[in-house]
């Protein structure tokens, strides 16, 4: 159950990495970025989200706004149609869950319900104010994002994630899991 809280909860941090684990785990190509508190030795989703917000509302938001402005200018100058810019964000599961929580406006109780399938793009359409547009393709708890892939395969991967998180309680022979449905 503790591992579930670390993996799916909001504020629980796993035990911190030792110096040896840090050296073994972090690719040497990222040595340039080391220093101070980076990389974190232990991080909750809450910590991750605090680290993500300046990027989301700063660099990423500014880049997306610039891409929209450039596309509008190109369309006006050429007399053609406006071509919607595409932005690709690649990140770890925890960073993606933090991003989804922020974009979707999810609560701490809702975010454990988000299963990020491995290597399946999560798509959002944004309006001119860079606000996500709700879509019928989103499956709860998502309202605006949808997975770009065969829905049956996506659900199968999500079921594997859920099975990985399930913990059997030997005493009660009941499944104990932090993730609960909020229907």
Coordinates of N, CA, C and O in Angstrom, one line a residue:
X1 N 0.8 -1.2 0.0 CA 0.0 0.0 0.0 C 0.9 1.3 0.0 O 0.5 2.2 -0.6
X2 N 2.0 1.2 0.7 CA 2.9 2.4 0.7 C 3.4 2.7 -0.7 O 3.4 3.8 -1.1
X3 N 3.8 1.7 -1.5 CA 4.3 1.9 -2.8 C 3.1 2.5 -3.7 O 3.4 3.4 -4.5
X4 N 1.9 2.1 -3.5 CA 0.8 2.7 -4.2 C 0.7 4.2 -3.8 O 0.5 5.0 -4.7
X5 N 0.9 4.6 -2.6 CA 0.8 6.0 -2.2 C 1.9 6.8 -2.8 O 1.7 7.9 -3.3
X6 N 3.1 6.2 -2.9 CA 4.2 6.9 -3.6 C 3.9 7.0 -5.1 O 4.2 8.1 -5.6
X7 N 3.4 6.0 -5.7 CA 3.2 6.0 -7.2 C 2.0 6.8 -7.6 O 1.9 7.4 -8.7
X8 N 0.9 6.8 -6.8 CA -0.3 7.3 -7.2 C -0.8 8.5 -6.4 O -1.7 9.2 -6.8
X9 N -0.3 8.6 -5.2 CA -0.7 9.7 -4.3 C -0.2 11.1 -4.8 O 0.5 11.2 -5.8
X10 N -0.6 12.1 -4.0 CA -0.2 13.4 -4.4 C 1.0 13.9 -3.6 O 1.9 14.5 -4.2
X11 N 1.0 13.7 -2.3 CA 2.1 14.3 -1.5 C 3.0 13.4 -0.8 O 4.0 13.8 -0.2
X12 N 2.9 12.1 -1.0 CA 3.8 11.1 -0.4 C 5.0 11.0 -1.3 O 4.9 10.8 -2.5
X13 N 6.2 11.1 -0.6 CA 7.5 10.9 -1.3 C 8.1 9.5 -1.0 O 8.0 9.1 0.1
X14 N 8.6 8.9 -2.0 CA 9.4 7.6 -1.7 C 10.7 8.0 -1.0 O 11.1 9.1 -0.9
X15 N 11.3 6.9 -0.5 CA 12.6 7.2 0.2 C 13.6 7.8 -0.8 O 13.6 7.5 -2.0
X16 N 14.4 8.7 -0.3 CA 15.4 9.4 -1.2 C 16.5 8.5 -1.7 O 16.8 7.6 -1.1
X17 N 17.0 8.8 -2.9 CA 18.1 8.1 -3.5 C 19.3 8.3 -2.7 O 19.6 9.5 -2.2
X18 N 20.2 7.4 -2.6 CA 21.5 7.5 -2.0 C 22.4 8.2 -3.1 O 22.1 8.3 -4.3
X19 N 23.6 8.6 -2.7 CA 24.6 9.2 -3.6 C 24.9 8.2 -4.7 O 25.0 8.6 -5.9
X20 N 25.1 7.0 -4.3 CA 25.5 5.9 -5.3 C 24.4 5.7 -6.3 O 24.6 5.6 -7.5
X21 N 23.1 5.6 -5.8 CA 22.0 5.4 -6.7 C 21.9 6.6 -7.7 O 21.6 6.4 -8.9
X22 N 22.1 7.8 -7.2 CA 22.0 9.0 -8.0 C 23.0 8.9 -9.1 O 22.7 9.1 -10.3
X23 N 24.3 8.6 -8.8 CA 25.3 8.5 -9.8 C 25.0 7.4 -10.8 O 25.2 7.5 -12.0
X24 N 24.5 6.2 -10.4 CA 24.2 5.1 -11.2 C 23.0 5.4 -12.1 O 22.9 4.8 -13.2
X25 N 22.1 6.2 -11.7 CA 20.8 6.3 -12.4 C 20.8 7.5 -13.4 O 20.2 7.3 -14.4
X26 N 21.3 8.6 -13.0 CA 21.2 9.8 -13.9 C 22.3 9.7 -15.0 O 23.5 9.6 -14.7
X27 N 21.8 9.8 -16.2 CA 22.7 9.7 -17.4 C 23.7 10.8 -17.3 O 23.3 12.0 -17.0
X28 N 24.9 10.5 -17.6 CA 26.0 11.5 -17.5 C 25.7 12.7 -18.5 O 26.3 13.8 -18.2
X29 N 24.9 12.6 -19.5 CA 24.6 13.7 -20.4 C 23.9 14.8 -19.7 O 23.8 15.9 -20.2
X30 N 23.3 14.5 -18.5 CA 22.6 15.5 -17.8 C 23.4 16.1 -16.7 O 22.9 16.9 -15.9
X31 N 24.7 15.8 -16.6 CA 25.5 16.4 -15.6 C 25.5 17.9 -15.6 O 25.6 18.5 -14.6
X32 N 25.4 18.4 -16.8 CA 25.3 19.9 -16.9 C 24.2 20.5 -16.1 O 24.3 21.7 -15.7
X33 N 23.1 19.8 -15.9 CA 22.0 20.3 -15.2 C 22.0 20.0 -13.7 O 21.1 20.5 -12.9
X34 N 22.9 19.2 -13.2 CA 23.0 18.9 -11.8 C 23.4 20.1 -11.0 O 24.1 21.0 -11.4
X35 N 23.0 20.1 -9.8 CA 23.4 21.2 -8.8 C 22.2 21.6 -8.0 O 21.0 21.4 -8.4
X36 N 22.5 22.0 -6.8 CA 21.4 22.4 -5.9 C 20.5 21.2 -5.6 O 21.0 20.2 -5.2
X37 N 19.3 21.4 -5.9 CA 18.3 20.4 -5.6 C 17.9 19.6 -6.8 O 16.9 18.8 -6.8
X38 N 18.7 19.7 -7.9 CA 18.4 18.9 -9.1 C 19.5 17.9 -9.4 O 20.6 18.3 -9.4
X39 N 19.1 16.7 -9.8 CA 17.8 16.2 -9.8 C 17.3 15.9 -8.4 O 18.1 15.6 -7.5
X40 N 16.0 15.9 -8.2 CA 15.5 15.6 -6.8 C 15.8 14.2 -6.5 O 15.8 13.3 -7.3
X41 N 16.2 13.9 -5.2 CA 16.5 12.6 -4.8 C 15.2 11.8 -4.5 O 15.2 10.6 -4.4
X42 N 14.1 12.5 -4.2 CA 12.8 12.0 -4.0 C 11.8 13.0 -4.3 O 12.0 14.2 -4.0
X43 N 10.7 12.6 -4.9 CA 9.7 13.6 -5.3 C 8.3 13.0 -5.3 O 8.1 12.0 -5.9
X44 N 7.4 13.8 -4.7 CA 6.0 13.4 -4.8 C 5.4 14.1 -6.0 O 6.1 14.9 -6.7
X45 N 4.2 13.7 -6.4 CA 3.5 14.4 -7.5 C 3.4 15.9 -7.2 O 3.5 16.7 -8.1
X46 N 3.1 16.2 -6.0 CA 3.0 17.6 -5.6 C 4.3 18.4 -5.9 O 4.3 19.5 -6.4
X47 N 5.4 17.8 -5.5 CA 6.7 18.4 -5.8 C 7.0 18.5 -7.3 O 7.4 19.6 -7.7
X48 N 6.6 17.5 -8.0 CA 6.8 17.5 -9.4 C 5.9 18.6 -10.1 O 6.4 19.3 -11.0
X49 N 4.7 18.7 -9.6 CA 3.8 19.7 -10.1 C 4.4 21.1 -9.9 O 4.3 22.0 -10.7
X50 N 4.9 21.4 -8.7 CA 5.5 22.7 -8.4 C 6.7 23.0 -9.3 O 6.9 24.1 -9.7
X51 N 7.4 21.9 -9.6 CA 8.6 22.1 -10.5 C 8.1 22.3 -12.0 O 8.7 23.0 -12.7
X52 N 7.0 21.7 -12.3 CA 6.4 21.8 -13.6 C 5.8 23.1 -14.0 O 5.8 23.6 -15.1
X53 N 5.1 23.7 -13.0 CA 4.3 24.9 -13.3 C 5.1 26.1 -13.9 O 4.6 26.7 -14.9
X54 N 6.3 26.4 -13.4 CA 7.0 27.5 -14.1 C 7.3 27.2 -15.6 O 7.2 28.1 -16.4
X55 N 7.6 25.9 -15.9 CA 7.8 25.5 -17.3 C 6.5 25.6 -18.1 O 6.4 26.2 -19.2
X56 N 5.4 25.1 -17.5 CA 4.1 25.1 -18.2 C 3.6 26.5 -18.5 O 3.2 26.8 -19.6
X57 N 3.6 27.4 -17.5 CA 3.1 28.7 -17.7 C 4.1 29.7 -18.2 O 3.8 30.8 -18.6
X58 N 5.4 29.3 -18.2 CA 6.5 30.1 -18.7 C 6.9 29.7 -20.1 O 6.2 30.0 -21.1
X59 N 7.9 28.9 -20.2 CA 8.5 28.5 -21.5 C 7.6 27.8 -22.4 O 7.5 28.2 -23.6
X60 N 6.9 26.8 -21.9 CA 6.0 26.1 -22.8 C 4.8 26.9 -23.2 O 4.5 27.0 -24.4
X61 N 4.2 27.6 -22.3 CA 3.1 28.5 -22.6 C 3.5 29.6 -23.6 O 2.7 29.9 -24.6
X62 N 4.6 30.2 -23.4 CA 5.1 31.2 -24.3 C 5.4 30.7 -25.7 O 5.1 31.3 -26.7
X63 N 6.0 29.5 -25.7 CA 6.3 28.8 -27.0 C 5.0 28.5 -27.8 O 5.0 28.7 -29.0
X64 N 4.0 28.0 -27.1 CA 2.8 27.7 -27.7 C 2.1 29.0 -28.2 O 1.5 29.0 -29.4
X65 N 2.1 30.0 -27.4 CA 1.5 31.3 -27.9 C 2.3 31.8 -29.1 O 1.6 32.3 -30.1
X66 N 3.6 31.7 -29.1 CA 4.4 32.2 -30.3 C 4.0 31.3 -31.5 O 4.0 31.9 -32.6
X67 N 3.9 30.0 -31.4 CA 3.5 29.2 -32.5 C 2.1 29.5 -33.1 O 1.9 29.6 -34.3
X68 N 1.2 29.8 -32.2 CA -0.2 30.3 -32.6 C -0.1 31.6 -33.4 O -0.6 31.8 -34.5
X69 N 0.7 32.5 -32.8 CA 0.8 33.9 -33.4 C 1.5 33.7 -34.8 O 1.1 34.4 -35.8
X70 N 2.5 32.9 -34.9 CA 3.2 32.7 -36.2 C 2.3 32.1 -37.2 O 2.3 32.5 -38.4
X71 N 1.5 31.1 -36.8 CA 0.6 30.4 -37.7 C -0.5 31.4 -38.2 O -0.9 31.4 -39.4
X72 N -1.0 32.2 -37.3 CA -2.0 33.3 -37.7 C -1.4 34.3 -38.7 O -2.0 34.6 -39.7
X73 N -0.1 34.7 -38.4 CA 0.5 35.7 -39.3 C 0.8 35.0 -40.7 O 0.6 35.7 -41.7
X74 N 1.2 33.8 -40.7 CA 1.4 33.1 -42.0 C 0.1 33.0 -42.8 O 0.1 33.2 -44.0
X75 N -1.0 32.7 -42.1 CA -2.3 32.5 -42.8 C -2.7 33.9 -43.3 O -3.2 33.9 -44.4
X76 N -2.5 34.9 -42.5 CA -3.0 36.3 -43.0 C -2.1 36.7 -44.2 O -2.6 37.3 -45.1
X77 N -0.8 36.5 -44.1 CA 0.1 36.9 -45.1 C -0.1 36.2 -46.4 O 0.0 36.8 -47.5
X78 N -0.4 34.9 -46.3 CA -0.6 34.1 -47.5 C -2.0 34.0 -48.0 O -2.2 33.4 -49.1
X79 N -2.9 34.6 -47.3 CA -4.3 34.5 -47.6 C -4.9 33.1 -47.6 O -5.9 32.8 -48.1
X80 N -4.1 32.2 -46.9 CA -4.6 30.8 -46.8 C -5.3 30.5 -45.5 O -5.6 31.4 -44.7
X81 N -5.5 29.2 -45.3 CA -6.1 28.8 -44.1 C -5.1 28.8 -42.9 O -3.9 28.5 -43.1
X82 N -5.6 29.0 -41.7 CA -4.9 28.9 -40.5 C -4.5 27.4 -40.2 O -5.4 26.6 -40.2
X83 N -3.2 27.1 -40.1 CA -2.8 25.8 -39.8 C -2.5 25.7 -38.3 O -1.6 26.4 -37.8
X84 N -3.2 24.9 -37.6 CA -3.1 24.7 -36.1 C -1.7 24.1 -35.8 O -1.4 23.1 -36.3
X85 N -1.0 24.8 -35.0 CA 0.3 24.3 -34.6 C 0.2 23.0 -33.7 O -0.8 22.9 -33.0
X86 N 1.2 22.1 -33.8 CA 1.2 20.9 -33.0 C 2.4 21.0 -32.1 O 3.5 21.4 -32.5
X87 N 2.2 20.8 -30.8 CA 3.2 20.8 -29.8 C 3.3 19.4 -29.2 O 2.3 18.8 -28.8
X88 N 4.5 18.9 -29.1 CA 4.7 17.6 -28.5 C 5.5 17.7 -27.2 O 6.5 18.4 -27.2
X89 N 4.9 17.2 -26.1 CA 5.6 17.2 -24.8 C 5.9 15.7 -24.5 O 5.0 14.9 -24.5
X90 N 7.2 15.4 -24.3 CA 7.6 14.0 -23.9 C 8.1 14.1 -22.5 O 9.0 14.9 -22.2
X91 N 7.6 13.3 -21.6 CA 8.0 13.3 -20.2 C 7.8 12.0 -19.5 O 7.2 11.1 -20.0
X92 N 8.2 11.9 -18.2 CA 8.0 10.7 -17.4 C 6.5 10.7 -17.0 O 5.8 11.7 -17.2
X93 N 6.1 9.5 -16.5 CA 4.7 9.3 -16.1 C 4.3 10.3 -15.1 O 3.2 10.9 -15.1
X94 N 5.2 10.6 -14.1 CA 4.8 11.5 -13.0 C 4.7 12.9 -13.5 O 3.7 13.6 -13.1
X95 N 5.6 13.3 -14.4 CA 5.5 14.7 -15.0 C 4.2 14.8 -15.8 O 3.5 15.8 -15.7
X96 N 3.9 13.8 -16.6 CA 2.7 13.8 -17.4 C 1.4 13.8 -16.5 O 0.5 14.5 -16.8
X97 N 1.4 13.1 -15.4 CA 0.3 13.1 -14.5 C 0.1 14.5 -13.9 O -1.0 15.0 -13.7
X98 N 1.3 15.1 -13.5 CA 1.2 16.5 -13.0 C 0.7 17.5 -14.1 O -0.1 18.4 -13.8
X99 N 1.1 17.3 -15.3 CA 0.6 18.1 -16.4 C -0.9 17.9 -16.6 O -1.6 18.9 -16.8
X100 N -1.3 16.7 -16.6 CA -2.8 16.4 -16.8 C -3.6 17.0 -15.7 O -4.6 17.6 -15.9
X101 N -3.0 16.9 -14.4 CA -3.7 17.4 -13.3 C -3.9 19.0 -13.4 O -5.0 19.5 -13.2
X102 N -2.9 19.6 -13.9 CA -2.9 21.1 -14.1 C -3.8 21.5 -15.2 O -4.7 22.3 -15.1
X103 N -3.7 20.8 -16.4 CA -4.5 21.1 -17.6 C -6.0 20.9 -17.3 O -6.8 21.6 -17.7
X104 N -6.2 19.7 -16.7 CA -7.6 19.3 -16.5 C -8.3 19.9 -15.3 O -9.5 19.8 -15.1
X105 N -7.5 20.6 -14.4 CA -8.0 21.1 -13.2 C -8.4 20.1 -12.2 O -9.4 20.2 -11.5
X106 N -7.7 18.9 -12.2 CA -8.1 17.8 -11.3 C -7.7 18.1 -9.9 O -6.8 18.8 -9.6
X107 N -8.4 17.4 -9.0 CA -8.2 17.4 -7.6 C -7.2 16.3 -7.2 O -6.9 15.4 -8.0
X108 N -6.7 16.4 -6.0 CA -5.8 15.3 -5.4 C -6.6 14.0 -5.4 O -5.9 12.9 -5.5
X109 N -7.9 14.0 -5.2 CA -8.6 12.8 -5.2 C -8.8 12.2 -6.6 O -9.0 11.0 -6.7
X110 N -8.8 13.0 -7.6 CA -9.1 12.5 -9.0 C -7.8 12.0 -9.6 O -7.9 11.1 -10.4
X111 N -6.7 12.6 -9.4 CA -5.4 12.3 -10.1 C -5.0 10.8 -10.0 O -4.5 10.2 -10.9
X112 N -5.3 10.1 -8.8 CA -4.9 8.7 -8.8 C -5.7 7.9 -9.8 O -5.2 6.7 -10.1
X113 N -6.7 8.4 -10.4 CA -7.5 7.6 -11.4 C -6.9 7.7 -12.8 O -7.4 7.0 -13.7
X114 N -5.9 8.6 -13.0 CA -5.3 8.7 -14.3 C -4.2 7.7 -14.5 O -3.3 7.6 -13.7
X115 N -4.4 6.8 -15.5 CA -3.4 5.8 -15.9 C -2.8 6.3 -17.2 O -3.5 6.4 -18.2
X116 N -1.6 6.5 -17.2 CA -0.9 7.0 -18.4 C -0.3 5.8 -19.1 O 0.7 5.2 -18.6
X117 N -0.9 5.3 -20.1 CA -0.3 4.2 -20.9 C 1.0 4.5 -21.5 O 1.2 5.6 -21.9
X118 N 1.9 3.5 -21.4 CA 3.3 3.8 -21.9 C 3.3 3.9 -23.4 O 2.6 3.2 -24.2
X119 N 3.9 5.0 -23.9 CA 4.2 5.2 -25.4 C 2.9 5.4 -26.1 O 2.8 5.1 -27.3
X120 N 1.8 5.9 -25.5 CA 0.6 6.2 -26.2 C 0.4 7.8 -26.0 O 0.2 8.3 -24.9
X121 N 0.3 8.5 -27.1 CA 0.2 9.9 -27.1 C -1.2 10.3 -26.4 O -2.2 9.7 -26.7
X122 N -1.1 11.3 -25.5 CA -2.3 11.9 -24.9 C -2.5 13.2 -25.6 O -1.6 14.1 -25.6
X123 N -3.6 13.4 -26.3 CA -3.9 14.6 -27.1 C -4.8 15.6 -26.4 O -5.8 15.2 -25.9
X124 N -4.5 16.8 -26.6 CA -5.3 17.9 -26.1 C -5.5 18.9 -27.3 O -4.5 19.2 -27.9
X125 N -6.7 19.4 -27.5 CA -6.9 20.5 -28.4 C -7.1 21.7 -27.5 O -7.9 21.7 -26.5
X126 N -6.5 22.8 -27.8 CA -6.6 24.0 -27.0 C -7.2 25.1 -27.8 O -7.0 25.2 -29.0
X127 N -8.0 26.0 -27.2 CA -8.6 27.1 -27.9 C -7.6 28.3 -28.0 O -6.4 28.1 -27.6
X128 N -8.0 29.4 -28.5 CA -7.0 30.5 -28.7 C -6.4 31.1 -27.4 O -5.4 31.7 -27.4
X129 N -7.1 30.8 -26.3 CA -6.6 31.2 -25.0 C -5.7 30.1 -24.4 O -5.3 30.2 -23.2
X130 N -5.4 29.1 -25.1 CA -4.6 27.9 -24.7 C -5.3 27.2 -23.5 O -4.7 26.6 -22.7
X131 N -6.7 27.1 -23.6 CA -7.5 26.4 -22.6 C -7.9 25.1 -23.3 O -8.4 25.2 -24.5
X132 N -7.8 24.0 -22.6 CA -8.3 22.7 -23.2 C -9.7 22.7 -23.6 O -10.6 23.3 -22.9
X133 N -10.0 22.1 -24.7 CA -11.4 22.0 -25.2 C -11.9 20.6 -24.9 O -11.3 19.6 -25.2
X134 N -13.1 20.6 -24.2 CA -13.7 19.3 -23.8 C -14.0 18.5 -25.1 O -14.4 19.1 -26.1
X135 N -13.9 17.2 -25.0 CA -14.2 16.4 -26.2 C -14.9 15.1 -25.7 O -14.7 14.6 -24.6
X136 N -15.8 14.6 -26.6 CA -16.5 13.3 -26.3 C -15.5 12.1 -26.3 O -15.8 11.1 -25.8
X137 N -14.3 12.3 -26.9 CA -13.3 11.2 -26.9 C -12.6 11.0 -25.6 O -12.0 10.0 -25.4
X138 N -12.7 12.0 -24.7 CA -12.1 11.8 -23.4 C -12.9 10.8 -22.5 O -14.1 10.8 -22.6
X139 N -12.1 10.0 -21.8 CA -12.8 9.0 -20.9 C -12.5 9.5 -19.5 O -11.3 9.9 -19.2
X140 N -13.5 9.4 -18.6 CA -13.3 9.9 -17.2 C -12.1 9.2 -16.6 O -11.8 8.0 -16.9
X141 N -11.3 9.9 -15.8 CA -11.6 11.2 -15.2 C -11.2 12.4 -16.1 O -11.4 13.5 -15.8
X142 N -10.7 12.1 -17.3 CA -10.3 13.2 -18.3 C -11.6 13.8 -18.9 O -12.5 13.1 -19.1
X143 N -11.5 15.1 -19.2 CA -12.6 15.8 -19.8 C -12.2 16.3 -21.2 O -13.0 16.5 -22.0
X144 N -10.9 16.6 -21.3 CA -10.4 17.2 -22.6 C -9.4 16.4 -23.3 O -9.2 16.5 -24.5
X145 N -8.6 15.6 -22.6 CA -7.6 14.8 -23.2 C -8.0 13.4 -23.6 O -8.9 12.8 -23.0
X146 N -7.5 12.9 -24.7 CA -7.8 11.5 -25.2 C -6.5 10.9 -25.7 O -5.6 11.5 -26.1
X147 N -6.5 9.5 -25.5 CA -5.3 8.8 -26.0 C -5.5 8.4 -27.4 O -6.5 8.0 -27.9
X148 N -4.4 8.7 -28.2 CA -4.4 8.5 -29.6 C -3.9 7.1 -29.9 O -2.7 6.8 -29.9
X149 N -4.8 6.2 -30.0 CA -4.5 4.8 -30.2 C -5.8 4.0 -30.2 O -6.9 4.5 -29.9
X150 N -5.7 2.7 -30.4 CA -6.8 1.8 -30.4 C -7.3 1.8 -29.0 O -6.6 1.4 -28.1
X151 N -8.6 2.2 -28.8 CA -9.1 2.3 -27.4 C -9.1 0.9 -26.7 O -8.8 0.9 -25.5
X152 N -9.2 -0.2 -27.4 CA -9.2 -1.5 -26.7 C -7.8 -1.7 -26.2 O -7.6 -2.2 -25.1
X153 N -6.8 -1.4 -27.0 CA -5.4 -1.6 -26.5 C -5.0 -0.6 -25.4 O -4.3 -1.0 -24.5
X154 N -5.5 0.6 -25.5 CA -5.2 1.6 -24.4 C -5.8 1.1 -23.1 O -5.2 1.1 -22.1
X155 N -7.1 0.6 -23.2 CA -7.7 0.1 -21.9 C -7.0 -1.1 -21.4 O -6.9 -1.3 -20.2
X156 N -6.4 -2.0 -22.3 CA -5.7 -3.2 -21.9 C -4.4 -2.7 -21.1 O -4.1 -3.3 -20.1
X157 N -3.7 -1.7 -21.6 CA -2.5 -1.2 -21.0 C -2.9 -0.6 -19.6 O -2.2 -0.8 -18.6
X158 N -4.0 0.2 -19.6 CA -4.4 0.7 -18.3 C -4.8 -0.4 -17.3 O -4.5 -0.2 -16.1
X159 N -5.4 -1.4 -17.8 CA -5.7 -2.6 -16.9 C -4.5 -3.2 -16.4 O -4.4 -3.6 -15.2
X160 N -3.4 -3.3 -17.2 CA -2.1 -3.8 -16.7 C -1.6 -2.9 -15.6 O -1.0 -3.4 -14.6
X161 N -1.7 -1.6 -15.8 CA -1.2 -0.6 -14.8 C -2.0 -0.8 -13.5 O -1.4 -0.9 -12.4
X162 N -3.3 -1.0 -13.6 CA -4.1 -1.2 -12.4 C -3.8 -2.5 -11.7 O -3.7 -2.6 -10.5
X163 N -3.5 -3.6 -12.5 CA -3.1 -4.8 -11.9 C -1.8 -4.7 -11.2 O -1.6 -5.3 -10.2
X164 N -0.9 -3.9 -11.8 CA 0.4 -3.7 -11.2 C 0.3 -3.0 -9.8 O 1.1 -3.2 -8.9
X165 N -0.7 -2.2 -9.7 CA -0.9 -1.4 -8.5 C -1.7 -2.2 -7.4 O -1.7 -1.8 -6.3
X166 N -2.4 -3.2 -7.9 CA -3.3 -3.9 -6.9 C -2.4 -4.7 -5.9 O -1.4 -5.3 -6.2
X167 N -2.8 -4.6 -4.7 CA -2.1 -5.3 -3.6 C -3.1 -6.2 -2.9 O -4.2 -5.8 -2.5
X168 N -2.8 -7.5 -2.8 CA -3.7 -8.4 -2.1 C -3.4 -8.4 -0.6 O -2.3 -8.5 -0.1
X169 N -4.4 -8.2 0.2 CA -4.3 -8.2 1.7 C -4.5 -9.7 2.1 O -5.6 -10.2 2.0
X170 N -3.4 -10.3 2.6 CA -3.5 -11.7 2.9 C -4.5 -12.0 4.1 O -5.1 -13.1 4.1
X171 N -4.6 -11.1 4.9 CA -5.5 -11.3 6.1 C -7.0 -11.3 5.6 O -7.8 -12.1 6.0
X172 N -7.3 -10.3 4.9 CA -8.7 -10.1 4.5 C -9.1 -10.7 3.2 O -10.2 -10.8 2.8
X173 N -8.0 -11.1 2.4 CA -8.2 -11.6 1.0 C -9.0 -10.6 0.2 O -9.8 -11.0 -0.7
X174 N -8.8 -9.3 0.5 CA -9.5 -8.3 -0.3 C -8.4 -7.5 -1.0 O -7.3 -7.4 -0.5
X175 N -8.8 -6.9 -2.1 CA -7.8 -6.1 -2.8 C -7.8 -4.7 -2.2 O -8.8 -4.1 -2.0
X176 N -6.6 -4.3 -1.8 CA -6.5 -2.9 -1.2 C -5.7 -2.1 -2.2 O -4.6 -2.4 -2.6
X177 N -6.4 -1.0 -2.6 CA -5.7 -0.1 -3.6 C -6.1 1.3 -3.3 O -7.2 1.6 -2.9
X178 N -5.2 2.2 -3.5 CA -5.4 3.6 -3.2 C -6.4 4.2 -4.3 O -7.1 5.1 -4.0
X179 N -6.4 3.6 -5.4 CA -7.2 4.1 -6.5 C -8.7 3.6 -6.3 O -8.9 2.4 -6.2
X180 N -9.6 4.5 -6.3 CA -11.0 4.2 -6.2 C -11.8 4.9 -7.3 O -11.3 5.9 -7.8
X181 N -12.9 4.4 -7.6 CA -13.7 5.0 -8.6 C -14.5 6.1 -8.0 O -15.0 6.0 -6.9
X182 N -14.7 7.2 -8.8 CA -15.5 8.3 -8.3 C -16.7 8.5 -9.3 O -16.9 9.6 -9.8
X183 N -17.4 7.5 -9.5 CA -18.5 7.6 -10.4 C -19.7 8.4 -9.8 O -19.9 8.4 -8.7

